[in-house]
Short mmCIF file of C-alpha atoms in Angstrom, two decimals:
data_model
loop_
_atom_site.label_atom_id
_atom_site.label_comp_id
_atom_site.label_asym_id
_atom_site.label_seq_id
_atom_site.Cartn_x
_atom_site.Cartn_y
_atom_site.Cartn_z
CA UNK A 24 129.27 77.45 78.14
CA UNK A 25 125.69 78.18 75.98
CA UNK A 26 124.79 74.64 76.33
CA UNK A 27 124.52 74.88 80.38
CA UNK A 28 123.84 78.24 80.74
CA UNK A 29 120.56 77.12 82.71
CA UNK A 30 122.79 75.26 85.63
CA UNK A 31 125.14 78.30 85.18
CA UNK A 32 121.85 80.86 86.23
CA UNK A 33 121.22 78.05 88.69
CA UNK A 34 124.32 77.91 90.37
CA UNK A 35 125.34 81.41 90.45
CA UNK A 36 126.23 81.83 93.99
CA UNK A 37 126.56 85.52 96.10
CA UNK A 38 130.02 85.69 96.58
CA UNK A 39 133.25 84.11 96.26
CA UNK A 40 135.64 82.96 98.65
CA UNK A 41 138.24 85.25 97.03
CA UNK A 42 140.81 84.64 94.53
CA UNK A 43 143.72 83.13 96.70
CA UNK A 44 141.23 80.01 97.30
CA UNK A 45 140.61 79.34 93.14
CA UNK A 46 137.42 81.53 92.90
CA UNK A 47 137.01 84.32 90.23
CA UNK A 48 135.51 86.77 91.60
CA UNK A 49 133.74 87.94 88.28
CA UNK A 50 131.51 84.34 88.31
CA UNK A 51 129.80 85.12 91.59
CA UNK A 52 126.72 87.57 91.51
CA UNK A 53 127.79 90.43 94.25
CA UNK A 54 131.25 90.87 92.98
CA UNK A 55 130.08 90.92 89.33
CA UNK A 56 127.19 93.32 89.91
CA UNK A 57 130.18 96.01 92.07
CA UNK A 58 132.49 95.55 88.82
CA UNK A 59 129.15 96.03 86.32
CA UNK A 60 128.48 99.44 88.78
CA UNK A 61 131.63 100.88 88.43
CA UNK A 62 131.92 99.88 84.17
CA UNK A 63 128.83 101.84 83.87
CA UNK A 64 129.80 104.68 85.95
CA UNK A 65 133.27 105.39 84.62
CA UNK A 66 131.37 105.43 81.06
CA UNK A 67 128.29 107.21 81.32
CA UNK A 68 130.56 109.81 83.32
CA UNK A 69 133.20 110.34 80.77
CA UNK A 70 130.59 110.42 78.25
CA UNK A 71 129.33 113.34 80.57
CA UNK A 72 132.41 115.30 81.02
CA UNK A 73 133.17 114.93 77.09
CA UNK A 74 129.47 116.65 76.46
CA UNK A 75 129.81 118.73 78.85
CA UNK A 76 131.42 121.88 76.69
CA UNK A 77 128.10 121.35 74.86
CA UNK A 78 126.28 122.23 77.55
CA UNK A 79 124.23 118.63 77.43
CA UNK A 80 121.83 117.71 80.52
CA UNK A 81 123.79 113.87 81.78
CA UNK A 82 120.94 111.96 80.00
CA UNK A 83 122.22 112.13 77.10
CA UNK A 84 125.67 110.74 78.35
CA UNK A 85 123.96 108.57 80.05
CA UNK A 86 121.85 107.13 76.90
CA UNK A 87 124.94 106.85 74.93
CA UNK A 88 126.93 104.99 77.36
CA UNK A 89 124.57 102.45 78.00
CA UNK A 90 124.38 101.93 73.77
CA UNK A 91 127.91 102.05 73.65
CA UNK A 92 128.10 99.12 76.01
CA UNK A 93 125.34 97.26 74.95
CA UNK A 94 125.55 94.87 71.40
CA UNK A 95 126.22 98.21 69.09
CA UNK A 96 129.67 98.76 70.02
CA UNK A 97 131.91 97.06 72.70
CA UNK A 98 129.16 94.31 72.98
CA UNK A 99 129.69 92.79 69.69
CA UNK A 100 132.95 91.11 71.14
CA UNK A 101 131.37 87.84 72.48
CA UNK A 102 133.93 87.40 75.00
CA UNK A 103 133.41 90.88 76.35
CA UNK A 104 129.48 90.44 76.76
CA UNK A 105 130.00 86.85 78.51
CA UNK A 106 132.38 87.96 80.78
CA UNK A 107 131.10 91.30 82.05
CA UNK A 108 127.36 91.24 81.19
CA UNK A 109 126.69 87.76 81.02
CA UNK A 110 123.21 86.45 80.42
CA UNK A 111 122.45 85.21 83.73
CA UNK A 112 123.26 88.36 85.21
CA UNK A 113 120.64 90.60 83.42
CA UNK A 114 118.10 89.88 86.08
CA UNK A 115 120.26 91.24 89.01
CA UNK A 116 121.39 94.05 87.21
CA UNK A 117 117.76 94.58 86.54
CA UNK A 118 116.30 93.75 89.69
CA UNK A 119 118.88 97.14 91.36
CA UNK A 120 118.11 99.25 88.25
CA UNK A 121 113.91 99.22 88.50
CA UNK A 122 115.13 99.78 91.98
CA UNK A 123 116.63 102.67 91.43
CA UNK A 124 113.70 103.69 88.43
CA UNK A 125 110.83 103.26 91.22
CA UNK A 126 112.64 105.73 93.74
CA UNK A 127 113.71 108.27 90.66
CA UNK A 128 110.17 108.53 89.91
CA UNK A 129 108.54 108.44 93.31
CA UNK A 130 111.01 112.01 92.68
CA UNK A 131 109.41 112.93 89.87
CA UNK A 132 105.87 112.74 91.97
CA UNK A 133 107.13 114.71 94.86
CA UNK A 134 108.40 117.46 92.89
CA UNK A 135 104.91 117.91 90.70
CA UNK A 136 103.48 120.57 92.23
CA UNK A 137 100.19 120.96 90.90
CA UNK A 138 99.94 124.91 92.91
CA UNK A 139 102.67 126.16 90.27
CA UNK A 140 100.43 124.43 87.64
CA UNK A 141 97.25 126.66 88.69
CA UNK A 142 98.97 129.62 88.85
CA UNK A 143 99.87 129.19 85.43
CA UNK A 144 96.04 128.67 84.51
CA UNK A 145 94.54 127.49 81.21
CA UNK A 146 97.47 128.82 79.21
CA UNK A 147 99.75 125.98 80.21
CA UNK A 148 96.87 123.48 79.95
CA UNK A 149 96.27 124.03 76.39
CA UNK A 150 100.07 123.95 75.66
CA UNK A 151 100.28 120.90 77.21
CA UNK A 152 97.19 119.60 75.56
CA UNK A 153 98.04 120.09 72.00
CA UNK A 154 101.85 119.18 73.21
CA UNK A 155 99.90 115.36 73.62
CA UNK A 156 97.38 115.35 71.39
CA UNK A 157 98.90 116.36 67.87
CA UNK A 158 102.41 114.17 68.18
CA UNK A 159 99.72 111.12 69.98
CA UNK A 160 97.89 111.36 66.35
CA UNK A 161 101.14 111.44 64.40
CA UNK A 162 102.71 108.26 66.56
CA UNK A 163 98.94 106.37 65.59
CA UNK A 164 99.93 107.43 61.90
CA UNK A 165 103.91 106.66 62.30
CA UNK A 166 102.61 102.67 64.00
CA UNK A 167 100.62 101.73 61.06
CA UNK A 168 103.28 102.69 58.80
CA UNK A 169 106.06 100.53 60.90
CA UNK A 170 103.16 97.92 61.48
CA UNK A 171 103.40 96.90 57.89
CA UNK A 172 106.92 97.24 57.26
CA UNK A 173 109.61 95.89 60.48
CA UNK A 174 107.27 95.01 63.15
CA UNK A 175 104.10 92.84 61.48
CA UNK A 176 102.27 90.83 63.75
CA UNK A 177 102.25 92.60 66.98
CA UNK A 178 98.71 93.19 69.08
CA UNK A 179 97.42 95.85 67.13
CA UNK A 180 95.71 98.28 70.05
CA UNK A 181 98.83 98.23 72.46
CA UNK A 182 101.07 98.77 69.82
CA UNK A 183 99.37 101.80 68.67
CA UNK A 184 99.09 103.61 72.20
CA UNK A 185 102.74 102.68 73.41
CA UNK A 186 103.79 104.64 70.03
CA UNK A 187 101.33 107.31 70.68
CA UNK A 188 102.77 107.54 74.06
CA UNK A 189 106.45 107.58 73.44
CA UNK A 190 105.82 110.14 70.46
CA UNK A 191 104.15 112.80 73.05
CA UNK A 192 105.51 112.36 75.92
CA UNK A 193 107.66 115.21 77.53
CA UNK A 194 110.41 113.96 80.38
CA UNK A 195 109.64 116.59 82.73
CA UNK A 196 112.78 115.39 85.09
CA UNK A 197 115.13 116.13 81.92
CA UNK A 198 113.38 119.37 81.09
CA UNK A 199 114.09 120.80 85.15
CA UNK A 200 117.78 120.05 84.33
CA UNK A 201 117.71 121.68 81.43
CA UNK A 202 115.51 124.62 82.43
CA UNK A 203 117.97 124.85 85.22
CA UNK A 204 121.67 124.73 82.84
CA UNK A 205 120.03 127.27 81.05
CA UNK A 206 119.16 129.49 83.96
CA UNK A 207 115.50 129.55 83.15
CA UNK A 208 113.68 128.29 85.53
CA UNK A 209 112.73 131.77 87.38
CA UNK A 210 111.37 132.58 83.88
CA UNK A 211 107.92 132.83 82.55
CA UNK A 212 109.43 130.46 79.79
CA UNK A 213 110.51 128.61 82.00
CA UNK A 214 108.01 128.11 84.42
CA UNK A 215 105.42 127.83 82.09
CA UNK A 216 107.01 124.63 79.94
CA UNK A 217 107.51 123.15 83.70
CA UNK A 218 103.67 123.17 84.25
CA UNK A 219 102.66 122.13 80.83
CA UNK A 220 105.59 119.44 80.97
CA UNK A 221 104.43 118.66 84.28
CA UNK A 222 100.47 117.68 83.13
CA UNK A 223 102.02 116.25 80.02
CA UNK A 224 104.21 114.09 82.30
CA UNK A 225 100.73 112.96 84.23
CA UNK A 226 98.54 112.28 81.38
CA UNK A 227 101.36 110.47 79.96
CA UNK A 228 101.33 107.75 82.71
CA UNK A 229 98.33 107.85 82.52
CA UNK A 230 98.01 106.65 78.86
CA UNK A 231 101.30 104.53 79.80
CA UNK A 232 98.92 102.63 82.45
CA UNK A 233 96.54 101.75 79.60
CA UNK A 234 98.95 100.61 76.99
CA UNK A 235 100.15 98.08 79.56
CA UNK A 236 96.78 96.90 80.61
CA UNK A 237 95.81 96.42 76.53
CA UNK A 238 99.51 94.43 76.36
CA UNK A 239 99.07 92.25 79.23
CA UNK A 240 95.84 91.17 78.52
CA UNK A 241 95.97 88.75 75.97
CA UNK A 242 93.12 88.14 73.60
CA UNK A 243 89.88 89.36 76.42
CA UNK A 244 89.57 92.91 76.65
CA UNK A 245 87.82 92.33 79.65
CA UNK A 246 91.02 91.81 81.84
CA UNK A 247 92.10 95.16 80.11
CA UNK A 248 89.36 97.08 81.67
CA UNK A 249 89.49 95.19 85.35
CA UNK A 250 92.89 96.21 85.05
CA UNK A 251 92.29 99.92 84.19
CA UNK A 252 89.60 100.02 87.26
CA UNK A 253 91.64 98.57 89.95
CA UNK A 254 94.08 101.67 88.38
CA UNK A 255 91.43 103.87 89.39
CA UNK A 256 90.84 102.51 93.00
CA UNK A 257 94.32 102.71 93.50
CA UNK A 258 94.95 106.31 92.54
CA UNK A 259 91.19 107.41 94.83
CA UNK A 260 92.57 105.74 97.86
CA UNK A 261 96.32 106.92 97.43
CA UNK A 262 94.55 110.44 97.68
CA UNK A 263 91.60 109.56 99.66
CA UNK A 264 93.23 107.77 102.61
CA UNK A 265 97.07 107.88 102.06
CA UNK A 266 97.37 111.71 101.47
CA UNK A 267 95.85 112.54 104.24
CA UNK A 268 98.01 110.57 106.33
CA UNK A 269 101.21 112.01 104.89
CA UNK A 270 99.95 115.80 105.15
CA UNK A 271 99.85 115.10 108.96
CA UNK A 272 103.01 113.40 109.15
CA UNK A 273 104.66 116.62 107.28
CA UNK A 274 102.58 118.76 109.35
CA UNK A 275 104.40 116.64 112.64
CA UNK A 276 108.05 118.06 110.64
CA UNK A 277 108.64 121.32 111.59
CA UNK A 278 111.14 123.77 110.29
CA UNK A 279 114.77 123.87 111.66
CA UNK A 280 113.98 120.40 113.30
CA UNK A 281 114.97 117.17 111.62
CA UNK A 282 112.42 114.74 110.07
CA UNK A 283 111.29 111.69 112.09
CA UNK A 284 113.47 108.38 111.61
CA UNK A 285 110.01 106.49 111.55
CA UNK A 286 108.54 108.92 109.02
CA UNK A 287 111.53 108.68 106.48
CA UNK A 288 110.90 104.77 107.41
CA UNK A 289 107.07 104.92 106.54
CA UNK A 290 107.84 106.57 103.19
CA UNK A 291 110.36 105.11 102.06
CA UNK A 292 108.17 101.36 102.59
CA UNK A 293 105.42 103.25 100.60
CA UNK A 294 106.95 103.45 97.73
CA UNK A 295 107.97 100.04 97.69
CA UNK A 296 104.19 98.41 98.71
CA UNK A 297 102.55 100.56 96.03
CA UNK A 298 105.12 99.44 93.44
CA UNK A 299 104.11 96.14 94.72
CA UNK A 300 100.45 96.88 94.64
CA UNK A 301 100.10 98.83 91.09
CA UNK A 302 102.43 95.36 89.45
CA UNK A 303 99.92 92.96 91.42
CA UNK A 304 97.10 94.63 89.36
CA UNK A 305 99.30 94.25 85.84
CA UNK A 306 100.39 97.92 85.69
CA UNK A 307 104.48 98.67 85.87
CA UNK A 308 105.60 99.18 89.66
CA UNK A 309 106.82 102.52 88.44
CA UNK A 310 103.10 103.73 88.54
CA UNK A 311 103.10 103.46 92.06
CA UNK A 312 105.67 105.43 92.90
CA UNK A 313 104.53 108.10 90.91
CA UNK A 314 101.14 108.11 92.69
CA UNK A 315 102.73 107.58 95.73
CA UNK A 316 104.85 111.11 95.30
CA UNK A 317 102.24 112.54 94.41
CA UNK A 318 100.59 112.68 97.77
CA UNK A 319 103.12 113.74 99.41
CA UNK A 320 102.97 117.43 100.71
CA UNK A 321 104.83 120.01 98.67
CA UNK A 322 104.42 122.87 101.95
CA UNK A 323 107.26 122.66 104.47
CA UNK A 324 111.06 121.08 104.80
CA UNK A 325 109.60 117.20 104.63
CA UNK A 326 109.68 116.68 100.53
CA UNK A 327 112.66 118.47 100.79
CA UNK A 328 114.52 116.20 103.10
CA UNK A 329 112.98 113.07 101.09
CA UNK A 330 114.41 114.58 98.56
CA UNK A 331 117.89 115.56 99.68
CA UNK A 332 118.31 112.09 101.46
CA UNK A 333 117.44 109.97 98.55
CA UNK A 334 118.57 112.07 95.25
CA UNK A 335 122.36 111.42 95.02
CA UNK A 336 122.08 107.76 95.93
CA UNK A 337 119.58 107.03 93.05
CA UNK A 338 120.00 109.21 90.47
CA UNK A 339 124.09 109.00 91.06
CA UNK A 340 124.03 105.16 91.61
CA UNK A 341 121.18 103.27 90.66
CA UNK A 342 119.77 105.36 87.31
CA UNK A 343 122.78 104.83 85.43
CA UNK A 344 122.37 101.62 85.67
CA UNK A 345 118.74 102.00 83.93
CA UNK A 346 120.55 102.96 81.11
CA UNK A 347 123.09 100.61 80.97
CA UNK A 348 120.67 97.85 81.07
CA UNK A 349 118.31 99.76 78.20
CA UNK A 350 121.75 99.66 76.36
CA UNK A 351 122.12 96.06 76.71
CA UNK A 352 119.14 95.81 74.53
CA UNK A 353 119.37 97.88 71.83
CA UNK A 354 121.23 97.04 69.04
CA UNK A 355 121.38 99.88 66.35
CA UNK A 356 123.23 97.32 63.74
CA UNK A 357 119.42 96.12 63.48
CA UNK A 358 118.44 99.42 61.76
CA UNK A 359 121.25 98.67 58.82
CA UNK A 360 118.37 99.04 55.82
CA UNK A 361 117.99 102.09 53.87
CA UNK A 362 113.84 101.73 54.81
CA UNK A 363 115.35 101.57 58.32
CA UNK A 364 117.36 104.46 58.05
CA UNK A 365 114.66 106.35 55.81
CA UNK A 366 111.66 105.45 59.16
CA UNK A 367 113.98 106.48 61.54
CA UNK A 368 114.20 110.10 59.57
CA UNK A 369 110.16 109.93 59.92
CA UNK A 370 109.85 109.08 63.08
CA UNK A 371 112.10 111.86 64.06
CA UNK A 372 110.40 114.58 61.89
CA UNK A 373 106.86 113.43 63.21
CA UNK A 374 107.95 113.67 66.97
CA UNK A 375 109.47 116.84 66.16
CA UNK A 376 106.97 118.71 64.35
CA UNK A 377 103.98 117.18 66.28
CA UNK A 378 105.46 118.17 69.33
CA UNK A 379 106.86 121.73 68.02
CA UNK A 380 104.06 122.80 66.15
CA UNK A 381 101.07 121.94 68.52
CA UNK A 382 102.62 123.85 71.22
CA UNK A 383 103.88 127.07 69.04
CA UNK A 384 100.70 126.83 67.57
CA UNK A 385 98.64 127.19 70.87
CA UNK A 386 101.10 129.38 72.44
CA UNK A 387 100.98 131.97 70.40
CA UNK A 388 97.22 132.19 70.06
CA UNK A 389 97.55 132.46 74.11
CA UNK A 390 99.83 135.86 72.75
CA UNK A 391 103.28 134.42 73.78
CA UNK A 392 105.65 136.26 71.71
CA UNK A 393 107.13 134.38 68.66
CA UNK A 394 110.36 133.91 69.96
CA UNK A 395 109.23 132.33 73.40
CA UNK A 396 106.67 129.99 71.51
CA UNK A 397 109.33 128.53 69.66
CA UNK A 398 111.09 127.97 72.58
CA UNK A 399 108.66 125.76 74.42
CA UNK A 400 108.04 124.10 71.73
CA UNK A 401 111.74 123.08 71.52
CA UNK A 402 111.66 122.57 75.25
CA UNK A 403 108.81 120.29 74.91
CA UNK A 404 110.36 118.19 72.48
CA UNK A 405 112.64 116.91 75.21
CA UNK A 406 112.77 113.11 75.76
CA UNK A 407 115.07 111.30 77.82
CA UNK A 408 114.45 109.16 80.70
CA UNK A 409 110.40 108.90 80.37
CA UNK A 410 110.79 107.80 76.69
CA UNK A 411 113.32 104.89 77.76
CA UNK A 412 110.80 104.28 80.44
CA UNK A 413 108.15 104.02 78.24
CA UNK A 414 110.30 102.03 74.94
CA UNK A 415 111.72 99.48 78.13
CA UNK A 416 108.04 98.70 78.91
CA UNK A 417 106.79 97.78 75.45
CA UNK A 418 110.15 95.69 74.75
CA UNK A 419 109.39 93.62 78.15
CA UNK A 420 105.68 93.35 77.08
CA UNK A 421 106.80 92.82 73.27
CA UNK A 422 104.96 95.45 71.59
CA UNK A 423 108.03 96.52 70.83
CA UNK A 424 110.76 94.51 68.54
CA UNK A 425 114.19 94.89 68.71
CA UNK A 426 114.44 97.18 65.03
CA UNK A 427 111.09 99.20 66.74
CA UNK A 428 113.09 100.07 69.74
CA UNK A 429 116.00 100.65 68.55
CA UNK A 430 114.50 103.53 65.72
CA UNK A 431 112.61 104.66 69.44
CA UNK A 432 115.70 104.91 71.19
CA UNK A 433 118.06 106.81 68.52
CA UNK A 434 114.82 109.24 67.98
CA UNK A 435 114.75 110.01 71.91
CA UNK A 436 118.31 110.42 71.79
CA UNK A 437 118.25 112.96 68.91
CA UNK A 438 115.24 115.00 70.32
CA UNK A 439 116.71 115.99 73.92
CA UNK A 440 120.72 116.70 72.05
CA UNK A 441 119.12 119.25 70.26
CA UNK A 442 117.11 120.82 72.76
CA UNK A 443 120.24 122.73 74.48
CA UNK A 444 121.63 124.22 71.05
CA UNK A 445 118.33 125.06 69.83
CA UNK A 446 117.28 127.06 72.79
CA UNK A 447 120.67 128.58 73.29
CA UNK A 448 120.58 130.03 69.90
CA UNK A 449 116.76 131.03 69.95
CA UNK A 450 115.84 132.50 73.43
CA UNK A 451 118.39 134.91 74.61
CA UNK A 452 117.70 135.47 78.33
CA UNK A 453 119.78 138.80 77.92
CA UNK A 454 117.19 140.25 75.46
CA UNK A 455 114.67 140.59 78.57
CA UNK A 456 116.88 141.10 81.51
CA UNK A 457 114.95 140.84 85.12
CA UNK A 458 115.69 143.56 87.26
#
């Protein structure tokens, strides 16, 4: 089986002509890829429901279920792995997942709204600037440490950014869940960590863009920095010619009247072509989309109905399978070591009290009481999706080694659990009730 698994990728055909006729289903790509769906949907969902007394936002679930049916638990029986999750079906599974990634975060642009971030001002500018720059120091710190211990030999520039990155970024799509479990989104807390998380979230890709351009560039730094400028043309013309162009088509939506077929249409091949254009240039597809939802107008019912008509079908269908494929490759029986175990404990405290002190820090020299400082700071802390985002991306480009990501993943994992239980037990809501 090994030895040909090359005329096995090969030959992998569609779909079978059913079981009656000699075909198992499970060695054809369609009917593998349904039974692979529903595996990682019954999991990540009981995972959900079992959290769900904790009051946990599904990412969490959702993390754990794809590491519990990746190589750390169920996938260390051979059999298992070759018959459900066979190698030479990674790359469909893969293929619908980034699907589903591209559309989640063409969301996460359409729901920015950089209005709500004015009317917040400087105050959640400066959170969200010392809620980047203090942990982005500490990961720089945390990647020389881990560059002479597990992960020697790796290009020394993008290694040190992706850590930076992964250390202060803030998953602002996790975050809205949360904000909104907690009922706290109508609050200034609330609405103030959304608008720091928010230009976190931006300068994040941002930073996200460059680490990929210094990984994919080889040895000439040169390619790096065509890379970065084609970035830059991309994002002017998005907003230049493209926004433009959708204001008037949301302008041409109305209220009380449905959206245009051919307008849904238009959109929904924008995301695609600038996933397509921002990989051409050697940034992640995923960039696109982001810039792409970002031009999108936030005024009347057409980001709405984007919204409505594409939310269930990718964050219910196509994310988990993100997950599940991020599970696939981490394996935590590769952090085993007691210097393993001991970095892991480092990285978390350094993401922790980067991210927790910068903000509480800066927030309460803005005069945000004690109490509400400490909050965002634990609100900031959240990971989630982004991080995975980001950890994926430096595993495919490998920055990242198998030990490295694995220590990332566990770390993300721990910093959005205890967000919920934290802020529960901090900020009681009651304390200031709203008339």
């Amino acid at each position: 089986m090994a030895g040909n698994s090359t005329a096995c990728y090969k030959l992998m055909k569609t779909s079978s002509n059913g079981a009656w006729q000699g075909d198992n289903p499970i060695h054809f790509a369609f009917p593998l890829l349904i039974l692979q769906i529903c595996i990682v949907l019954i999991v990540t969902r009981s995972f959900a429901l079992l959290l769900k007394p904790l009051r946990q936002p599904r990412v969490v679930a959702e993390i754990i279920g794809g590491i519990v049916l990746g190589p750390s638990v169920i996938g260390r029986s051979k059999s298992y792995m070759n018959t459900i999750f066979p190698k030479n079906s990674t790359p469909v599974l893969e293929t619908v997942a980034n699907i589903g990634l591209l559309f989640f975060l063409f969301m996460v642009g359409l729901e920015l709204d950089f209005n709500a971030i004015k009317r917040t001002g400087r105050k959640a500018l400066a959170i969200a600037a010392a809620g980047i720059t203090l942990p982005f120091v500490a990961g720089i710190g945390v990647a020389f440490l881990l560059r002479s211990t597990i992960s020697k030999g790796v290009d020394y520039g993008a290694f040190l950014v992706f850590m930076g990155v992964a250390l202060s970024i803030t998953a602002f799509p996790v975050l809205a869940r949360i904000l909104a479990e907690l009922k706290l989104l109508t609050r200034d807390v609330g609405q103030m960590a959304m608008s720091a998380a928010a230009v976190n979230d931006v300068v994040a890709w941002i930073l996200l863009a460059i680490a990929v351009a210094l990984s994919g560039s080889g040895k000439s730094p040169v390619v790096a920095v065509y890379v970065l400028l084609c970035g830059v043309a991309f994002v002017a013309f998005m907003m230049l010619a493209v926004r433009p162009l959708m204001a008037w088509m949301g302008r041409r939506s109305p209220d009380n009247e449905p959206v245009s077929e051919l307008f849904i249409c238009i959109t929904l091949v924008g995301v695609l072509a600038s996933g397509f254009v921002t990989d051409a240039i050697g940034i992640h597809a995923i960039f696109g989309a982001f810039v792409f939802g970002l031009t999108i107008p936030k005024e009347g019912p057409f980001a709405g109905m984007l919204i409505e008509k594409i939310e269930d079908f990718v964050g219910v269908l196509l994310l988990p399978l993100y997950f599940a494929s991020s599970g696939l490759k981490t394996n935590i029986s590769t952090v085993s070591s007691a210097q393993s175990w001991g970095l892991l404990v480092l990285v978390i405290l350094t993401a922790c009290a980067g991210k927790i002190i910068g903000t509480l820090f800066v927030a309460l020299a803005h005069r945000v009481p004690f109490r509400e400082a400490l909050t965002l700071g634990f609100l900031m802390n959240t990971k989630g999706l982004v991080e995975l985002i980001v950890l994926n991306i430096g595993k495919d480009k490998k920055v990242l080694n198998d030990e490295v990501f694995a220590l990332m993943v566990l770390m993300a994992l721990f910093t959005t659990f205890i967000t919920t239980p934290l802020v529960m037990s901090i900020y009681k809501p009651a304390r200031k009730q709203v008339p």
